[in-house]
mmCIF file of C-alpha atoms in Angstrom:
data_model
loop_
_atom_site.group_PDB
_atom_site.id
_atom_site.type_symbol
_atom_site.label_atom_id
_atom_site.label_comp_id
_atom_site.label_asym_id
_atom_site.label_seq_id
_atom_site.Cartn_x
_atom_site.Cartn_y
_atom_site.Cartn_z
ATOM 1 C CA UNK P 1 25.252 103.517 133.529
ATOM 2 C CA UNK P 2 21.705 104.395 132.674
ATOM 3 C CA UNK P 3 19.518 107.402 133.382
ATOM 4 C CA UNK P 4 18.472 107.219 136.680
ATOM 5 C CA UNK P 5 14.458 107.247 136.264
ATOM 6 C CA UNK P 6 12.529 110.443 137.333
ATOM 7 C CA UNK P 7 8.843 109.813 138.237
ATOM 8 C CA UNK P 8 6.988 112.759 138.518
ATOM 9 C CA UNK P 9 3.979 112.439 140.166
ATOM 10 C CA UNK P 10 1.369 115.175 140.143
ATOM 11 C CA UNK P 11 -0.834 115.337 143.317
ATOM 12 C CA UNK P 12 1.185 114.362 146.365
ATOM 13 C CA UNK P 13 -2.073 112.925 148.568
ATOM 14 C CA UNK P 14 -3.043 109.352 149.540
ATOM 15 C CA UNK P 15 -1.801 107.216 147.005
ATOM 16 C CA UNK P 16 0.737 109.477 145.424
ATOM 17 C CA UNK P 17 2.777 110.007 148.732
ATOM 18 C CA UNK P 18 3.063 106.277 149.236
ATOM 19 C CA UNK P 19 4.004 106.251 145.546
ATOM 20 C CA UNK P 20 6.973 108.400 146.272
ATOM 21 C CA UNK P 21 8.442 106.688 149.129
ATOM 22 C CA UNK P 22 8.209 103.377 146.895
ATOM 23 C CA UNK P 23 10.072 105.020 144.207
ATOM 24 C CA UNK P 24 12.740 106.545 146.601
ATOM 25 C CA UNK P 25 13.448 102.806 147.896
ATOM 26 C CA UNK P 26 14.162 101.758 144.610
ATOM 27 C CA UNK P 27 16.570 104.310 144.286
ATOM 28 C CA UNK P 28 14.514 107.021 141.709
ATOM 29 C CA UNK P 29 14.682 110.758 141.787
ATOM 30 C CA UNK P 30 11.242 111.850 142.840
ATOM 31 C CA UNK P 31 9.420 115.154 141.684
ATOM 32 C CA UNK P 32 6.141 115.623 143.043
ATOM 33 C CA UNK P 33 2.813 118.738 143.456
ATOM 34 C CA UNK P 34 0.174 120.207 145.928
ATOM 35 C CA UNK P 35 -2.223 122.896 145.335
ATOM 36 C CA UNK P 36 -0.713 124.747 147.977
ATOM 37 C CA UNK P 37 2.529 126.212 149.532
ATOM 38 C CA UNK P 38 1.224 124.883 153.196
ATOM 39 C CA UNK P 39 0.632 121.276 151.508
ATOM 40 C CA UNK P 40 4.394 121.676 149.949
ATOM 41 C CA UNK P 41 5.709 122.121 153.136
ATOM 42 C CA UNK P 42 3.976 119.773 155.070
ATOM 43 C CA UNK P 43 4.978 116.941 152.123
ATOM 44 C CA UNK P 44 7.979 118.160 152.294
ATOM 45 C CA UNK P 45 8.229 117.665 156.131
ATOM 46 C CA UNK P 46 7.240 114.042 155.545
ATOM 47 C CA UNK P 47 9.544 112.771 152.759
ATOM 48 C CA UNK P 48 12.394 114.508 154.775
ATOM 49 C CA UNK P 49 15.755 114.957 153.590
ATOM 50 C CA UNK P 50 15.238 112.467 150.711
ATOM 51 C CA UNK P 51 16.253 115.416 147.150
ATOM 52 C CA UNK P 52 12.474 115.219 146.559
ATOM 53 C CA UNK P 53 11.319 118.078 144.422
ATOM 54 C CA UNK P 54 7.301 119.363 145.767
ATOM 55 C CA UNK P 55 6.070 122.191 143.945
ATOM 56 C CA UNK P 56 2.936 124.219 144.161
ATOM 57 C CA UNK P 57 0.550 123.239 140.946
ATOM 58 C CA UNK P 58 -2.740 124.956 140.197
ATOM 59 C CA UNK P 59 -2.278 126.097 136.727
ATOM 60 C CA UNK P 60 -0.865 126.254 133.253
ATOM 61 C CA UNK P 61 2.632 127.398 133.992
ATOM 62 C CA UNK P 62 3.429 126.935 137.834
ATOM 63 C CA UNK P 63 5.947 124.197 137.355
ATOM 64 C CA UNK P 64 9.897 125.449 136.128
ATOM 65 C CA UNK P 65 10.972 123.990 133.500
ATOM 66 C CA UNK P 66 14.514 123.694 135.088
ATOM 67 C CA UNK P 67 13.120 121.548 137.789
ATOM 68 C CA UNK P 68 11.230 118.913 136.040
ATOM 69 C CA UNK P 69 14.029 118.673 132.726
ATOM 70 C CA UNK P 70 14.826 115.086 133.483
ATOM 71 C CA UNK P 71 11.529 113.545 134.286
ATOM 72 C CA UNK P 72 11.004 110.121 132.981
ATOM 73 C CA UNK P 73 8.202 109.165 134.141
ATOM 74 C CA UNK P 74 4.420 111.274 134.840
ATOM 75 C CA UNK P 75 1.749 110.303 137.496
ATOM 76 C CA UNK P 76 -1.263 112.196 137.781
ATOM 77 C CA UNK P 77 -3.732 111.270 140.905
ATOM 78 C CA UNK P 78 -5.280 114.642 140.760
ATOM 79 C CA UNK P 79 -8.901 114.844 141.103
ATOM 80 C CA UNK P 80 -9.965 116.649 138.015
ATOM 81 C CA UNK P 81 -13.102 119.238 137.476
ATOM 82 C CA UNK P 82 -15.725 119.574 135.165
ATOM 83 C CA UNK P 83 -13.088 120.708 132.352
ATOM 84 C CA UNK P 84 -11.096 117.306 133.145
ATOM 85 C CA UNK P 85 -7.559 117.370 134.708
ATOM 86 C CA UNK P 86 -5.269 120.397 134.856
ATOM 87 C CA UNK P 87 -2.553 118.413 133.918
ATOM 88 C CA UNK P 88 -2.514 117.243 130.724
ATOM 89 C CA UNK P 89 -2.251 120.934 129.651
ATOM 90 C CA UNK P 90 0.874 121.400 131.645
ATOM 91 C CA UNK P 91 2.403 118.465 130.354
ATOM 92 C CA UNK P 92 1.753 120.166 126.383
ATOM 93 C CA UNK P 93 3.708 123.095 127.803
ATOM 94 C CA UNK P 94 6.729 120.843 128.935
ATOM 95 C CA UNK P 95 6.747 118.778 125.376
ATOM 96 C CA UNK P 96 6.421 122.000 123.232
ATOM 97 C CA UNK P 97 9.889 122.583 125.657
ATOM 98 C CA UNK P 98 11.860 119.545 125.145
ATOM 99 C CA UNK P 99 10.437 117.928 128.099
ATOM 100 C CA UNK P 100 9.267 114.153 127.433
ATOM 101 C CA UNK P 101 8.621 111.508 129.798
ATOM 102 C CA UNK P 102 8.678 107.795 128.549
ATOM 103 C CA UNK P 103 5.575 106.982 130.249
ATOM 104 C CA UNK P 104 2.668 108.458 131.858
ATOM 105 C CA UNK P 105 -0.480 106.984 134.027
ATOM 106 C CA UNK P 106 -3.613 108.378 134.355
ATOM 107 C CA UNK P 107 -5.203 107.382 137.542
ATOM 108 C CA UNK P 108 -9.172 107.425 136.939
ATOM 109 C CA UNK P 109 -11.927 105.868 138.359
ATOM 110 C CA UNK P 110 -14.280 102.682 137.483
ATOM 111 C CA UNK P 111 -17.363 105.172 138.063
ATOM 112 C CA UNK P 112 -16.783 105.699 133.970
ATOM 113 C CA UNK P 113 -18.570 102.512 133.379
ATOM 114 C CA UNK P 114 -21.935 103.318 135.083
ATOM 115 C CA UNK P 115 -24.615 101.555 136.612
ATOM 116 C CA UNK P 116 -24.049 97.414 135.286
ATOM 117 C CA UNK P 117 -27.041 96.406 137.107
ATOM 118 C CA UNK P 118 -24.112 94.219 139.162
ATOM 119 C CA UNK P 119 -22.695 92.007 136.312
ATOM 120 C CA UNK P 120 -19.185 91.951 136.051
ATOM 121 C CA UNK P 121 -17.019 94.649 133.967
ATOM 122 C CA UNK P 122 -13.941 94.701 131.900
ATOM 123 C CA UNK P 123 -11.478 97.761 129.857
ATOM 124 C CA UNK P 124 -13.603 96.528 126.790
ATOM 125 C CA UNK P 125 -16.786 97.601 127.989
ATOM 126 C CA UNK P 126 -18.125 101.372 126.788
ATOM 127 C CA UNK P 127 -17.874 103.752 128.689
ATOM 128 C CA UNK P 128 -21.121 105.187 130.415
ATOM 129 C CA UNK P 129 -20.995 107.824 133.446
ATOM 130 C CA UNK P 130 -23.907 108.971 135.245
ATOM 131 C CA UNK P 131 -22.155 110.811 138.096
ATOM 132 C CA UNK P 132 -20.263 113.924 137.759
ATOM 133 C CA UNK P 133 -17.163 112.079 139.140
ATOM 134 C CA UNK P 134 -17.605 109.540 136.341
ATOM 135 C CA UNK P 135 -17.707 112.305 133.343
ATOM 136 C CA UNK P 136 -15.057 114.564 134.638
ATOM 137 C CA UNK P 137 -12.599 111.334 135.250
ATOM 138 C CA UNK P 138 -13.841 110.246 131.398
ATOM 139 C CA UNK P 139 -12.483 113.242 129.871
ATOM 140 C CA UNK P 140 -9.542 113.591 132.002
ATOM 141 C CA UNK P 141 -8.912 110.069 130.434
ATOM 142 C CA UNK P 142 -9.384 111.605 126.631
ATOM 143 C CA UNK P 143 -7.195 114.166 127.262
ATOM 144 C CA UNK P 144 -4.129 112.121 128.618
ATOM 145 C CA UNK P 145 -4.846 109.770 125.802
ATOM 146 C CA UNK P 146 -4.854 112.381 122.876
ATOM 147 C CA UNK P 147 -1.676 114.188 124.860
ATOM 148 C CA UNK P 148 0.321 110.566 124.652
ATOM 149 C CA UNK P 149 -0.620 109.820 121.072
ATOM 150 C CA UNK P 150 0.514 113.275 119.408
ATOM 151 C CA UNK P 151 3.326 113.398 121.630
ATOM 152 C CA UNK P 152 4.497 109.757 120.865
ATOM 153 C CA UNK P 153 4.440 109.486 124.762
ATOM 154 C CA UNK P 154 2.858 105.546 125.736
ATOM 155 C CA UNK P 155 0.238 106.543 128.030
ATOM 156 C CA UNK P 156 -2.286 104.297 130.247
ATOM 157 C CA UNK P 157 -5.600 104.587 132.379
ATOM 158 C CA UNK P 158 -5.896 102.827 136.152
ATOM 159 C CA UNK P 159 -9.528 102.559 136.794
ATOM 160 C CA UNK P 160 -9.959 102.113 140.010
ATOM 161 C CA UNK P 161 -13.037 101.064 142.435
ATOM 162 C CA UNK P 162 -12.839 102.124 146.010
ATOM 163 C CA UNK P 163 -9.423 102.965 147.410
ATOM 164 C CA UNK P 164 -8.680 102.095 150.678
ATOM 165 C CA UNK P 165 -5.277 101.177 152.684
ATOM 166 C CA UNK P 166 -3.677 102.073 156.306
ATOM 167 C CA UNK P 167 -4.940 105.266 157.863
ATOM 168 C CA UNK P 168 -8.059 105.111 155.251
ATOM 169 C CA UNK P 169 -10.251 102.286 155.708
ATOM 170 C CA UNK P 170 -13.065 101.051 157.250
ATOM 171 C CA UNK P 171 -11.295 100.521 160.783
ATOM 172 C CA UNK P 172 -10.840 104.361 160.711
ATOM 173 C CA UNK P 173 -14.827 104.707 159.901
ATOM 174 C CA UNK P 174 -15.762 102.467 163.181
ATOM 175 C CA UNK P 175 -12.850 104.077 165.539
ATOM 176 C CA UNK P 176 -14.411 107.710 164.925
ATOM 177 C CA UNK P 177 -17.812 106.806 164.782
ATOM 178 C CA UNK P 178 -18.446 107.706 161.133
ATOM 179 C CA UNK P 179 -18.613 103.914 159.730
ATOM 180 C CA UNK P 180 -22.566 102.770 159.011
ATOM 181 C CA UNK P 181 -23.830 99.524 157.360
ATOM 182 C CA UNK P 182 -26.206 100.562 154.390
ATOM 183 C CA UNK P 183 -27.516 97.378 152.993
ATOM 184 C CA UNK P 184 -29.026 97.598 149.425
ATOM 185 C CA UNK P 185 -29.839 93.557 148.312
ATOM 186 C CA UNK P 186 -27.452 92.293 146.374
ATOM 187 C CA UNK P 187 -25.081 95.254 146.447
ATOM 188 C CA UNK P 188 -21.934 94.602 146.357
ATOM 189 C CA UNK P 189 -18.797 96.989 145.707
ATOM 190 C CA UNK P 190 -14.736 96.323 144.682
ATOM 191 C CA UNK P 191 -12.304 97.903 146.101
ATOM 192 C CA UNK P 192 -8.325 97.705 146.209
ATOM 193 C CA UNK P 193 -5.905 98.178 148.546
ATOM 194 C CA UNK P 194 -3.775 101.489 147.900
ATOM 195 C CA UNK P 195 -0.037 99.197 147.600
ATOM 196 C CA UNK P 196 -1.619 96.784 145.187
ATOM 197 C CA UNK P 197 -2.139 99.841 143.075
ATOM 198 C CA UNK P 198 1.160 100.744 142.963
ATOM 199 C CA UNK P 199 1.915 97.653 142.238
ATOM 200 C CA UNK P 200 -0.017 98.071 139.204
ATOM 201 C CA UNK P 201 1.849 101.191 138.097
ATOM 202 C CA UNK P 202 5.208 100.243 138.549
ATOM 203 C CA UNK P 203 4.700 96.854 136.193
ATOM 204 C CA UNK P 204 3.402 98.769 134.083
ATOM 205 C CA UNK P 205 6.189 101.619 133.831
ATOM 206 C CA UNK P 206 8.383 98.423 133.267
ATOM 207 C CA UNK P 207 6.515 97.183 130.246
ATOM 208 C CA UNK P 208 4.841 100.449 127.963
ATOM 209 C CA UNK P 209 1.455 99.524 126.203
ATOM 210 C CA UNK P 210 0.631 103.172 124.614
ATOM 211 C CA UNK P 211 -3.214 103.559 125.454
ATOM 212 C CA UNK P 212 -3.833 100.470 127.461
ATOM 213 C CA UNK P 213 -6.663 100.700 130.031
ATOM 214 C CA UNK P 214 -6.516 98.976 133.310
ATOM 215 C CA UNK P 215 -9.362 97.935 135.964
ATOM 216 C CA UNK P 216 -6.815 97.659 138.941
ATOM 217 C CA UNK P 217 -9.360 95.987 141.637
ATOM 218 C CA UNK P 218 -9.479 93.121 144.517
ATOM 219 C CA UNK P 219 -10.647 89.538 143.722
ATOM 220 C CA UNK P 220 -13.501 89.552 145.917
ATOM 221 C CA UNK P 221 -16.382 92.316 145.521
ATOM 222 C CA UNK P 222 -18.588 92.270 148.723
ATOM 223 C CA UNK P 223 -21.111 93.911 150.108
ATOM 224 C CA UNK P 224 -20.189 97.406 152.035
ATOM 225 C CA UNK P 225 -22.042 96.143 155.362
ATOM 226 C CA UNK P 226 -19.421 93.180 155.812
ATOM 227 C CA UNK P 227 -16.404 95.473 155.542
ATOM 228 C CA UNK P 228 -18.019 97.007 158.275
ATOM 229 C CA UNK P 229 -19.067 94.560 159.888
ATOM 230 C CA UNK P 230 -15.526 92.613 159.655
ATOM 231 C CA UNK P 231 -13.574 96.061 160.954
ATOM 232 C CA UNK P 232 -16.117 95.899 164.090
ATOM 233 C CA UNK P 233 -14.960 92.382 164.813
ATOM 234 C CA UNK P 234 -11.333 93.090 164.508
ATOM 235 C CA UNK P 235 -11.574 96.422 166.883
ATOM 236 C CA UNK P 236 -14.163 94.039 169.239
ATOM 237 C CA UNK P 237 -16.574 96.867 168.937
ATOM 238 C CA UNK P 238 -20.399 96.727 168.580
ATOM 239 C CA UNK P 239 -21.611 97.249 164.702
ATOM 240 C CA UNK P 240 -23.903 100.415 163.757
ATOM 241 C CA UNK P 241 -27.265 99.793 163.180
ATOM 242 C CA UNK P 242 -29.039 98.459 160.057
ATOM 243 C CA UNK P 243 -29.826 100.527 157.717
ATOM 244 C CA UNK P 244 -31.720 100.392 153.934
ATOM 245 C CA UNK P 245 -30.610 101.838 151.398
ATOM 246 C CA UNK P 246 -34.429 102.537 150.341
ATOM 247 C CA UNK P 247 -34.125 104.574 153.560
ATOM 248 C CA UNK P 248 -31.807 106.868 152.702
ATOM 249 C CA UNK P 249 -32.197 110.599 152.129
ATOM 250 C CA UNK P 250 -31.730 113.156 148.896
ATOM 251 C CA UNK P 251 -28.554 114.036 149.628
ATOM 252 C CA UNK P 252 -27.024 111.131 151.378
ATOM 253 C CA UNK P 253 -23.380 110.767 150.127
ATOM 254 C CA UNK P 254 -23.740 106.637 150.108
ATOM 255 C CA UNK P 255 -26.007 106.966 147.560
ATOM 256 C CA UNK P 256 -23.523 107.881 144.517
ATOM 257 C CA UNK P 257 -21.636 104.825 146.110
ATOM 258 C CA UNK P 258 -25.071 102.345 146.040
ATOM 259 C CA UNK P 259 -27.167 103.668 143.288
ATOM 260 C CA UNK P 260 -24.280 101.942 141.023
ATOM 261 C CA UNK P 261 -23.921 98.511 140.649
ATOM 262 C CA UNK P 262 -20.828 96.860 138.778
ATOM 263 C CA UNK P 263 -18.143 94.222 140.049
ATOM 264 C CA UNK P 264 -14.694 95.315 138.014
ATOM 265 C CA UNK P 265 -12.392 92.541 136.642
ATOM 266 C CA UNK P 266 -9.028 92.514 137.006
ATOM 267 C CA UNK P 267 -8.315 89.585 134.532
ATOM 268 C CA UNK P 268 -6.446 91.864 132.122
ATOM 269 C CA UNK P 269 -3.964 93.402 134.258
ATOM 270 C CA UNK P 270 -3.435 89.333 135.237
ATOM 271 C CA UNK P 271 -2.505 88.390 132.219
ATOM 272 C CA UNK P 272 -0.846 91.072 130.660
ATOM 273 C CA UNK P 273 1.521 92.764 133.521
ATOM 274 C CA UNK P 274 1.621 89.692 135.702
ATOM 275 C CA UNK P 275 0.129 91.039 138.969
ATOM 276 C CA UNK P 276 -1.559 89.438 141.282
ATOM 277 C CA UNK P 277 -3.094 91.746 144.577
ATOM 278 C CA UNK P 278 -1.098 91.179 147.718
ATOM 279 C CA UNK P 279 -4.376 91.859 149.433
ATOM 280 C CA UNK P 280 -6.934 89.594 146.915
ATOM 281 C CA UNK P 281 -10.359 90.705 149.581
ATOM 282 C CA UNK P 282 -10.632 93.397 152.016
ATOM 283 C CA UNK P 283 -10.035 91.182 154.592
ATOM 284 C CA UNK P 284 -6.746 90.650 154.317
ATOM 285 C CA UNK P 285 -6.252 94.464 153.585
ATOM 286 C CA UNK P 286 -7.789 95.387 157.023
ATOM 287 C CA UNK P 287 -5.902 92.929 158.702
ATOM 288 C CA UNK P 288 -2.675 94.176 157.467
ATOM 289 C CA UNK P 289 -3.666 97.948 158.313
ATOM 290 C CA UNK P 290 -4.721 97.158 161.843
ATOM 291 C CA UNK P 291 -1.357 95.724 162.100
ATOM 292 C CA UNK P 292 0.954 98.570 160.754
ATOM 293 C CA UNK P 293 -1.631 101.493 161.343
ATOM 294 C CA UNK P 294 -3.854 101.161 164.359
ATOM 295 C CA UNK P 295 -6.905 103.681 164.464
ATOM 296 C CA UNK P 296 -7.623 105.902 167.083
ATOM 297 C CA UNK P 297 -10.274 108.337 167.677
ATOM 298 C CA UNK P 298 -8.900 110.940 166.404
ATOM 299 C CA UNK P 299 -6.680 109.109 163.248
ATOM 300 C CA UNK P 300 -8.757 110.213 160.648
ATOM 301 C CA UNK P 301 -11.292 112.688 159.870
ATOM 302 C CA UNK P 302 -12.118 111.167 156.831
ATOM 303 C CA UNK P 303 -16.340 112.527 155.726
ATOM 304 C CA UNK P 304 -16.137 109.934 152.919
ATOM 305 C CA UNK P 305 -18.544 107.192 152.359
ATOM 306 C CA UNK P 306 -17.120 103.766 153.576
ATOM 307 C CA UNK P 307 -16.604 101.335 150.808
#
């Protein structure tokens, strides 16, 4: 008998959580973090009596060594800072003790590549930031990439476009009247759906390619104001207004979202791990959320620009 796989996956939100209860199904011990002792209980209350391991992770030395001895696998979905991720420090600490995964996966963001002026972008492309999200995601990449190659550890970067999936969507935006339709000419965004993602991850576990990069995005970039406008149709409600993006003020949030341009390829992860997205546009993404998650007023309080 093998070793039974050990994923450990460092920030428990979103994507993570639905991460865990994938792995858990397929039968793998699951180790997993918060930033708080509130957040490790509440996790903890929704994984239930499954042996998952939730730990409070801020810093250099929070995790026991004891408790993550037999991970095989590392996931890190933290959002990182100025100074990168936290975790790639952490994980120095656990090799220096013995402590080495197989494989790890750095989940960053397609921001990296900048403003395209629209045309379409693959991993070959340099890498070009011009938001803070975009630089502080770039370095968190560097550092999992120089961690995996002096610690022999095959490590890989997710880029991904805007995330979306049950519970977070646009269908959330309309119900509590925080969706709007910004229309910039001949904008138009990717996205993916947050199971096609870890999709992505788990080929990938299954097939090692030390210091591969990965777009992990739909098929079908489009323009924000038609997600909108396609959520308002499925919840028979009346669209928000019309608005420019030429309108918009200083400080809107949309505007790190429209002042880029790019549509993200997915070709490589195609070809080379075999996946195709069970939701290829965002309509069939919303469709399946309104089906498993229906929105109400009050299901999310989500401030984050639509995408």
């Amino acid at each position: 008998m093998g070793i039974r796989p050990h994923v450990m996956i460092f920030g428990l939100g979103y994507s993570g959580l639905r991460l865990a209860r994938e792995c858990l199904a397929a039968g793998w011990a699951v180790s997993g973090t918060a930033r708080s002792q509130e957040k490790v209980a509440y996790l903890t209350a929704q994984l239930g009596d499954q042996g998952v391991g939730i730990h409070a992770f801020t810093q250099v030395g929070d995790l026991s060594l004891d408790a993550v001895r037999t991970i095989t696998h590392v996931v890190d979905t933290t959002v990182p800072d100025e100074n990168g991720s936290s975790v790639p420090p952490e994980m120095h600490r656990l090799t220096e003790a013995g402590i080495c995964p197989q494989w790890a996966g750095y989940i960053s963001t397609t921001a990296v590549y900048g403003d395209c002026g629209g045309a379409w972008v693959t991993e070959d492309i340099p890498a070009n930031p011009a938001s803070k999200q975009g630089y502080s995601r770039l370095k968190g990449e560097t550092q999992w990439l120089d961690w995996g190659a002096n610690q022999g550890v095959p490590t890989h970067i997710f880029r991904l476009p805007g995330l979306y999936g049950p519970g977070r969507c646009a269908l959330d935006q309309v119900m509590n009247g925080r969706a709007r339709r910004v229309y910039r000419e001949g904008h138009r965004t990717s996205r993916v759906h947050v199971d096609d993602v870890n999709a992505a991850l788990r080929l990938s576990m299954a097939a090692p390619d030390a210091g591969r990069v990965y777009n992990v995005a739909d098929d079908s970039p489009a323009p924000t104001v038609d997600v909108v406008t396609f959520a308002c149709e499925l919840l028979n409600r009346q669209p928000p207004p019309l608005e420019r993006y030429e309108d918009l003020a200083p400080d809107d949030p949309r505007l790190r979202f429209l002042r880029e341009s790019r549509l993200v390829s997915n070709a490589r992860l195609k070809a080379e791990l075999k996946w195709t997205p069970q939701y290829p546009t965002y309509r069939e993404g919303l469709l399946h959320a309104l089906k498993v998650a229906p929105p109400s007023p009050d299901a999310s309080r989500d401030d984050r620009p639509q995408i």
